[in-house]
Coordinates of C-alpha atoms and ligand atoms in Angstrom, one line a residue:
M219 CA 27.5 -196.3 72.4
K220 CA 29.3 -194.5 74.7
S221 CA 30.6 -196.1 77.3
I222 CA 27.7 -194.7 80.2
Q223 CA 25.1 -193.9 77.7
G224 CA 22.6 -196.0 77.2
R225 CA 24.0 -198.8 79.8
K226 CA 21.5 -200.7 82.1
I227 CA 23.3 -200.0 85.3
V228 CA 21.8 -201.9 88.8
L229 CA 23.1 -199.9 91.3
A230 CA 21.7 -200.9 95.0
V231 CA 22.7 -199.0 98.0
T232 CA 23.1 -200.8 101.1
G233 CA 23.6 -198.6 105.0
G234 CA 26.4 -196.3 105.0
V235 CA 27.1 -193.2 105.7
A236 CA 28.1 -192.6 102.3
A237 CA 24.7 -194.1 100.7
Y238 CA 24.5 -189.5 100.7
K239 CA 26.9 -189.3 98.0
A240 CA 25.0 -192.3 95.8
A241 CA 22.0 -189.9 95.1
E242 CA 24.5 -187.8 93.3
L243 CA 26.0 -190.7 91.4
V244 CA 22.4 -191.7 90.2
R245 CA 21.8 -188.1 89.0
L246 CA 25.2 -188.4 87.1
L247 CA 24.6 -191.6 86.0
V248 CA 21.4 -190.5 84.3
K249 CA 23.0 -186.8 82.8
A250 CA 25.7 -189.1 81.4
G251 CA 23.1 -191.5 79.5
A252 CA 22.5 -194.8 81.8
N253 CA 19.2 -196.0 83.6
V254 CA 19.4 -196.0 86.3
H255 CA 17.9 -198.8 88.7
V256 CA 17.8 -198.5 91.8
V257 CA 18.2 -201.2 95.1
L258 CA 17.8 -200.4 98.2
T259 CA 18.9 -202.5 101.3
E260 CA 17.0 -201.3 104.9
G261 CA 19.9 -200.4 106.0
G262 CA 20.4 -198.3 103.1
A263 CA 17.0 -196.8 103.7
R264 CA 17.8 -195.1 106.9
F265 CA 20.6 -192.7 105.2
V266 CA 18.1 -192.4 101.9
T267 CA 14.5 -192.7 101.4
A268 CA 13.2 -194.6 97.9
V269 CA 11.2 -191.6 96.7
T270 CA 15.4 -189.6 96.5
F271 CA 15.9 -192.1 94.3
Q272 CA 13.6 -193.3 92.8
A273 CA 12.3 -188.8 90.8
L274 CA 16.8 -189.0 90.3
S275 CA 16.5 -191.8 88.5
G276 CA 13.5 -191.6 87.2
N277 CA 12.0 -195.4 87.9
P278 CA 11.1 -197.6 90.5
V279 CA 12.8 -198.4 93.6
W280 CA 13.5 -201.5 94.3
S281 CA 14.1 -202.8 98.8
D282 CA 12.4 -206.3 99.1
L283 CA 11.9 -209.7 97.8
W284 CA 8.2 -210.4 98.0
D285 CA 7.7 -207.2 96.1
A286 CA 5.2 -207.7 93.3
R287 CA 4.9 -205.1 91.1
M288 CA 7.7 -207.9 88.9
A289 CA 4.8 -209.0 86.9
N290 CA 6.6 -212.8 87.4
N291 CA 6.9 -211.5 90.9
M292 CA 11.1 -212.1 90.7
A293 CA 13.0 -208.8 90.7
H294 CA 16.2 -210.5 92.0
I295 CA 16.5 -212.1 87.7
D296 CA 14.5 -209.6 86.0
L297 CA 16.1 -206.5 87.4
S298 CA 19.8 -208.7 86.9
R299 CA 19.0 -210.0 82.9
D300 CA 19.6 -207.2 80.4
A301 CA 22.1 -204.9 83.1
D302 CA 24.9 -204.3 82.1
A303 CA 26.8 -204.1 85.5
I304 CA 24.9 -203.8 88.9
L305 CA 27.2 -201.7 91.0
I306 CA 27.4 -202.0 94.5
A307 CA 28.1 -198.1 97.1
P308 CA 28.6 -198.0 99.1
A309 CA 29.5 -201.3 99.9
T310 CA 29.2 -202.1 103.8
A311 CA 31.4 -204.9 105.3
D312 CA 28.6 -206.9 105.7
V313 CA 27.0 -207.4 102.7
I314 CA 31.0 -207.5 101.0
A315 CA 31.0 -210.8 103.8
R316 CA 27.4 -211.7 102.7
L317 CA 28.5 -212.0 98.9
V318 CA 31.5 -214.2 99.7
H319 CA 30.2 -216.5 101.0
G320 CA 26.8 -216.7 98.2
L321 CA 24.0 -216.1 101.2
A322 CA 21.3 -215.4 99.2
D323 CA 18.4 -213.4 102.2
D324 CA 17.4 -210.0 100.7
L325 CA 16.6 -209.2 98.0
L326 CA 20.1 -207.6 97.0
T327 CA 21.3 -211.4 97.8
T328 CA 20.0 -213.1 96.0
L329 CA 20.0 -211.0 92.7
C330 CA 23.6 -210.3 93.0
L331 CA 23.6 -214.7 93.0
A332 CA 20.9 -214.4 90.7
R333 CA 23.1 -212.3 88.0
D334 CA 24.4 -213.2 85.1
C335 CA 25.8 -209.4 84.1
P336 CA 28.9 -208.1 86.4
L337 CA 29.4 -206.9 89.6
I338 CA 31.1 -203.8 91.0
V339 CA 31.2 -202.7 94.6
A340 CA 32.4 -199.6 96.0
P341 CA 33.7 -200.4 99.6
A342 CA 33.0 -197.6 102.0
M343 CA 33.8 -198.8 105.7
N344 CA 35.5 -197.6 108.6
R345 CA 39.0 -197.2 108.2
Q346 CA 39.6 -200.1 111.2
M347 CA 36.8 -202.4 109.7
W348 CA 38.7 -202.3 106.0
E349 CA 41.9 -203.3 107.6
H350 CA 40.6 -206.1 110.1
P351 CA 41.7 -209.6 108.6
A352 CA 38.2 -210.9 108.0
T353 CA 37.5 -208.1 105.8
R354 CA 41.2 -208.5 103.5
R355 CA 40.1 -212.0 103.8
N356 CA 36.2 -211.0 101.6
V357 CA 37.5 -208.6 99.0
A358 CA 40.9 -211.0 98.4
L359 CA 37.5 -213.3 97.7
L360 CA 35.9 -211.4 96.0
H361 CA 38.7 -210.6 93.9
Q362 CA 39.0 -214.2 92.7
D363 CA 35.5 -213.9 92.1
G364 CA 35.1 -212.2 89.1
V365 CA 33.9 -209.3 91.4
T366 CA 35.4 -205.7 90.5
V367 CA 36.3 -203.5 93.1
F368 CA 36.2 -199.8 93.6
G369 CA 38.4 -198.2 95.7
P370 CA 38.2 -197.1 98.3
D371 CA 39.5 -194.3 99.1
S372 CA 41.7 -193.4 102.1
G373 CA 40.9 -189.8 103.8
E374 CA 38.6 -187.9 106.5
Q375 CA 35.9 -190.5 107.7
A376 CA 32.7 -189.2 108.5
C377 CA 32.6 -190.6 111.7
G378 CA 36.1 -189.2 112.7
E379 CA 38.8 -190.8 111.6
V380 CA 42.0 -190.5 108.8
G381 CA 42.5 -192.9 107.0
M382 CA 41.2 -196.3 104.1
G383 CA 37.6 -197.0 103.3
R384 CA 35.9 -193.6 101.8
M385 CA 33.7 -194.5 99.8
L386 CA 35.6 -193.0 96.0
E387 CA 33.3 -189.9 95.2
P388 CA 30.5 -189.7 92.6
E389 CA 32.4 -188.3 89.9
A390 CA 35.3 -190.1 90.4
L391 CA 33.6 -193.8 90.1
L392 CA 31.1 -191.7 86.9
A393 CA 34.8 -192.1 85.5
Q394 CA 35.8 -195.9 86.4
L395 CA 32.2 -196.9 85.5
E396 CA 33.3 -195.4 82.0
T397 CA 36.9 -197.4 81.3
F398 CA 34.7 -200.4 82.7
F399 CA 33.0 -200.2 80.4
G400 CA 35.2 -198.6 78.2
S401 CA 36.2 -200.7 74.5
G402 CA 39.7 -201.3 76.2
R403 CA 41.8 -200.5 72.7
M404 CA 44.5 -198.6 74.1
R405 CA 44.9 -201.8 77.5
G406 CA 48.8 -201.9 77.9
R407 CA 49.3 -198.5 76.2
K408 CA 51.2 -195.9 77.7
V409 CA 50.6 -192.2 76.3
V410 CA 52.3 -189.1 77.3
M411 CA 50.8 -186.1 75.9
T412 CA 50.7 -182.4 75.9
A413 CA 48.3 -180.0 76.3
G414 CA 47.2 -176.3 77.0
P415 CA 48.9 -173.4 76.3
T416 CA 52.5 -172.5 77.7
F417 CA 53.3 -169.6 79.5
E418 CA 57.1 -167.6 78.4
A419 CA 57.8 -164.6 80.9
I420 CA 59.5 -161.4 80.5
D421 CA 59.4 -161.2 83.7
P422 CA 58.2 -162.2 87.8
V423 CA 55.3 -160.9 86.7
R424 CA 54.5 -160.7 83.0
G425 CA 55.2 -162.9 80.3
I426 CA 53.0 -164.1 76.3
T427 CA 51.2 -166.8 76.3
N428 CA 48.0 -167.6 73.9
T429 CA 44.5 -168.4 74.7
S430 CA 44.6 -172.0 74.4
S431 CA 41.5 -173.8 76.9
G432 CA 43.4 -177.1 77.2
K433 CA 39.6 -178.7 76.5
M434 CA 40.2 -181.2 73.5
G435 CA 43.5 -182.2 75.8
Y436 CA 41.6 -183.2 78.5
A437 CA 39.3 -184.4 76.4
L438 CA 42.2 -186.8 75.0
A439 CA 43.4 -187.3 77.9
R440 CA 40.6 -188.6 79.5
A441 CA 39.9 -190.6 76.7
C442 CA 42.9 -192.5 76.1
V443 CA 42.6 -193.3 79.9
V444 CA 38.8 -194.5 79.6
A445 CA 40.4 -196.9 76.4
G446 CA 43.2 -198.5 79.2
A447 CA 45.6 -196.7 78.7
E448 CA 48.2 -195.3 80.5
V449 CA 48.4 -191.1 80.5
V450 CA 50.9 -188.9 81.8
L451 CA 49.7 -185.2 81.0
V452 CA 52.4 -183.0 80.6
S453 CA 50.2 -179.6 80.6
G454 CA 50.7 -175.6 80.5
P455 CA 48.2 -173.6 83.0
V456 CA 45.3 -174.3 82.2
A457 CA 41.4 -173.9 84.6
L458 CA 40.6 -177.4 83.9
P459 CA 40.0 -180.2 87.5
L460 CA 42.4 -183.6 86.5
P461 CA 40.6 -186.3 84.8
D462 CA 40.0 -189.0 86.5
G463 CA 42.7 -191.5 86.1
V464 CA 45.3 -189.0 84.0
R465 CA 49.2 -189.0 85.7
R466 CA 49.7 -185.1 85.4
V467 CA 52.7 -183.2 85.5
E468 CA 52.0 -179.3 84.7
V469 CA 55.0 -176.3 83.4
Q470 CA 54.5 -173.3 82.7
S471 CA 57.3 -173.0 79.6
A472 CA 58.2 -174.5 76.4
L473 CA 61.5 -175.5 78.1
Q474 CA 59.3 -177.2 81.0
M475 CA 57.2 -178.8 78.9
R476 CA 59.8 -180.0 76.8
E477 CA 62.6 -181.7 79.8
A478 CA 58.7 -182.7 81.2
V479 CA 57.6 -185.0 78.4
F480 CA 61.5 -186.5 77.8
E481 CA 61.1 -187.9 81.1
A482 CA 58.8 -189.1 81.1
L483 CA 59.4 -190.8 77.5
P484 CA 60.9 -193.7 77.9
G485 CA 58.5 -197.3 78.0
A486 CA 55.8 -194.4 76.0
D487 CA 53.9 -196.4 72.9
V488 CA 52.0 -193.2 71.8
F489 CA 52.6 -189.4 71.6
I490 CA 50.1 -186.7 71.2
G491 CA 50.9 -183.3 70.8
V492 CA 48.5 -181.0 72.1
A493 CA 49.3 -178.1 73.3
A494 CA 50.0 -174.3 71.7
V495 CA 53.0 -174.5 72.2
A496 CA 54.4 -170.6 71.9
D497 CA 57.2 -170.5 69.2
Y498 CA 59.3 -167.9 70.6
R499 CA 60.3 -166.9 73.8
P500 CA 61.9 -164.2 75.3
A501 CA 65.5 -164.3 75.4
D502 CA 65.8 -163.6 78.4
Q503 CA 64.3 -163.3 82.0
A504 CA 64.6 -159.8 83.7
E505 CA 64.7 -160.8 87.1
H506 CA 63.0 -158.4 88.8
K507 CA 59.5 -156.1 87.6
I508 CA 60.1 -153.9 84.3
K509 CA 59.6 -150.9 85.1
K510 CA 57.9 -148.5 82.4
S511 CA 60.3 -145.6 81.3
G512 CA 57.6 -144.0 79.2
E513 CA 59.8 -145.4 75.9
S514 CA 59.6 -147.6 73.4
M515 CA 61.5 -151.0 74.4
T516 CA 62.3 -153.7 72.6
L517 CA 61.2 -157.0 72.8
T518 CA 64.4 -160.6 71.9
L519 CA 62.4 -163.3 70.4
V520 CA 64.5 -167.0 70.4
P521 CA 62.6 -169.4 68.5
N522 CA 61.5 -172.7 70.8
P523 CA 62.4 -176.3 70.4
D524 CA 59.2 -178.1 68.1
I525 CA 58.2 -181.0 71.2
L526 CA 57.1 -183.3 68.7
A527 CA 59.3 -182.6 65.9
E528 CA 61.9 -183.2 68.7
V529 CA 59.6 -187.5 70.2
A530 CA 58.5 -187.9 66.2
G531 CA 62.5 -187.3 65.0
L532 CA 64.4 -190.0 68.2
P533 CA 65.3 -192.8 66.3
N534 CA 62.5 -195.2 67.6
P535 CA 60.0 -193.1 68.6
P536 CA 56.7 -194.0 69.7
F537 CA 53.4 -193.2 68.0
C538 CA 52.7 -189.8 66.9
V539 CA 49.8 -187.3 67.1
G540 CA 50.0 -183.6 66.2
F541 CA 47.2 -181.3 66.3
A542 CA 47.1 -179.2 63.3
A543 CA 44.5 -175.7 64.6
E544 CA 44.6 -173.5 60.6
S545 CA 42.9 -170.3 60.0
R546 CA 42.8 -171.6 56.0
D547 CA 43.9 -174.1 53.4
L548 CA 43.5 -177.1 56.3
D549 CA 44.2 -180.0 53.9
K550 CA 47.8 -178.4 53.0
Y551 CA 48.5 -177.5 56.1
A552 CA 48.0 -180.2 57.7
E553 CA 48.9 -182.7 55.4
G554 CA 51.8 -180.9 55.0
K555 CA 52.5 -181.4 58.8
R556 CA 52.5 -184.6 58.5
Q557 CA 54.8 -185.0 56.7
G558 CA 57.8 -182.4 57.6
K559 CA 56.8 -183.4 61.5
R560 CA 57.2 -187.4 60.5
L561 CA 54.0 -188.1 61.8
R562 CA 51.4 -191.0 61.8
L563 CA 48.5 -189.1 62.3
V564 CA 47.5 -185.6 62.4
V565 CA 44.5 -183.7 63.9
G566 CA 43.7 -180.8 61.9
N567 CA 40.4 -177.8 62.2
L568 CA 39.9 -174.3 60.9
V569 CA 40.7 -172.5 64.6
Q570 CA 37.3 -170.4 63.3
H571 CA 35.2 -173.5 64.5
G572 CA 36.7 -174.8 67.8
L573 CA 39.3 -172.3 69.8
G574 CA 38.2 -171.8 73.1
G575 CA 34.7 -173.5 72.9
D576 CA 33.6 -176.8 73.5
D577 CA 33.0 -178.6 70.1
N578 CA 34.8 -178.5 67.5
Q579 CA 35.1 -179.4 64.0
V580 CA 38.1 -182.0 62.4
V581 CA 39.5 -183.6 60.2
L582 CA 41.7 -186.6 60.7
Y583 CA 45.5 -187.2 58.3
D584 CA 46.7 -190.1 58.0
D585 CA 48.6 -192.3 55.7
H586 CA 45.2 -193.7 54.2
G587 CA 44.5 -190.4 53.6
R588 CA 42.2 -188.4 54.6
H589 CA 38.6 -189.0 57.1
P590 CA 37.0 -185.5 58.4
L591 CA 34.9 -186.1 61.6
A592 CA 31.3 -185.2 61.6
P593 CA 30.8 -181.8 64.5
A594 CA 30.8 -182.9 68.0
S595 CA 31.6 -182.0 71.2
K596 CA 35.5 -182.3 72.3
V597 CA 34.9 -184.8 74.8
E598 CA 32.9 -187.1 71.8
L599 CA 35.5 -186.3 69.4
A600 CA 38.5 -187.1 71.6
A601 CA 36.5 -191.2 72.2
R602 CA 36.9 -190.8 68.1
I603 CA 40.6 -189.6 67.8
V604 CA 41.7 -192.3 69.7
D605 CA 39.4 -194.9 68.7
H606 CA 40.9 -194.1 65.4
I607 CA 44.6 -193.7 67.0
A608 CA 44.1 -196.9 68.1
S609 CA 43.2 -198.2 64.8
L610 CA 46.2 -197.4 63.3
M611 CA 48.6 -199.0 66.3
L612 CA 46.4 -203.0 65.1
P613 CA 48.8 -204.8 63.1
P614 CA 48.9 -203.7 59.3
S615 CA 46.2 -207.2 58.8
Q616 CA 44.1 -206.4 60.6
I617 CA 43.1 -202.7 59.8
T618 CA 40.1 -201.4 58.3
Q619 CA 39.3 -199.8 55.4
N620 CA 38.0 -196.8 57.9
G621 CA 41.0 -196.8 59.7
Ligands
LIG822 O1 53.7 -176.4 63.6 P1 52.6 -175.8 64.1 O2 52.8 -175.4 65.7 O3 51.2 -175.6 64.3 O4 52.6 -177.4 64.8 C1 51.3 -177.6 65.8 C2 51.4 -179.1 66.1 O5 53.1 -179.5 66.9 C3 50.9 -179.7 67.5 O6 50.5 -180.7 67.9 C4 51.7 -179.1 68.9 O7 51.2 -179.4 69.8 C5 53.2 -179.0 68.5 N1 54.4 -178.5 68.8 C6 55.2 -179.0 69.6 N2 55.9 -178.0 70.2 C7 55.8 -176.1 69.2 C8 55.7 -176.1 69.2 C9 54.5 -177.2 68.3 O8 55.2 -179.9 69.9 N3 56.8 -175.6 69.3

């Protein structure tokens, strides 16, 4: 099961302006394959109507403790019984206070008290309310009770003030939920990665680059976070949004990429080289734009350092993973690269399958042999590759046949 797909999530919407964002959250959750059941409090219904949530979730919306639609008339019990989590978003200061005191005077609080699934709250309130000693106390108590708190964020607030208390954006809440449901198999691991192309300048306005989209690297970075890892992504120029939870260091050239990698490397357990690093760079970079002369010109190129081979060649290297995009003889070249660069794992693909697109077909090469993965989206493949890395990092006695 993917981290969100097939999950039953009870989304409770309480009375804050951020309730309008809950509608988008329902849409994102449903798109990710979740079965969403909305509980709308009286306050929440003042901001967004039940009709919106019912239309977006495709399920009835629940508001009343005495609602007779549930066969046994016990929505407060049945709603949570097969749920994977209750997420309260937005969670007002009031509902947080009532939760920590175990009140049960409406459907939501009764449901939370009677639940047998995890409870997550995404606070949303004015900055003064968030910083009030009563709220600080209540949030500390929530943590003590094992409740997970997503956010809040700081920034502009609906009241015009600026500070801590904004609810996380729906995309960020979805990302946090993915991590929450993720395998946790990379928890406590630090992963340093490269992704995207490099850009090797010729003069201030021109350079040599390649068509790497960065999609596979970015999907892997996110998959590592979902599996619980801390991720530093050293990225060449790409047009992709930064995945939630990933620390990105933006670079242009291979030399900058190498420097950023070695800066991030201390303490890393895993290094994944996904970047399509340019093999050569111009020997000299012109200070000013080169003018055309009508004559032919010669560009002298010098080799770039092989970042992955250098990291793998360190005396005490992290677990090193490389990528091999080949146009033929995949087995021969990918396995050759693995042994040549002394890598623990190589992800190989034929370029005609993956470049620039959203899907790919890859084969994993490790000490145990070759493992072809079924064709899938880069996002799905990323999750499988991370799972494979996590398996290979287990002590030898725990490694299964499948790696
Ligand atoms: O040898 P080749 O370039 O095909 O190897 C590809 C793998 O090596 C990729 O994982 C890529 O990120 C990494 N690499 C690197 N630095 C280079 C060239 C490739 O880290 N200069």
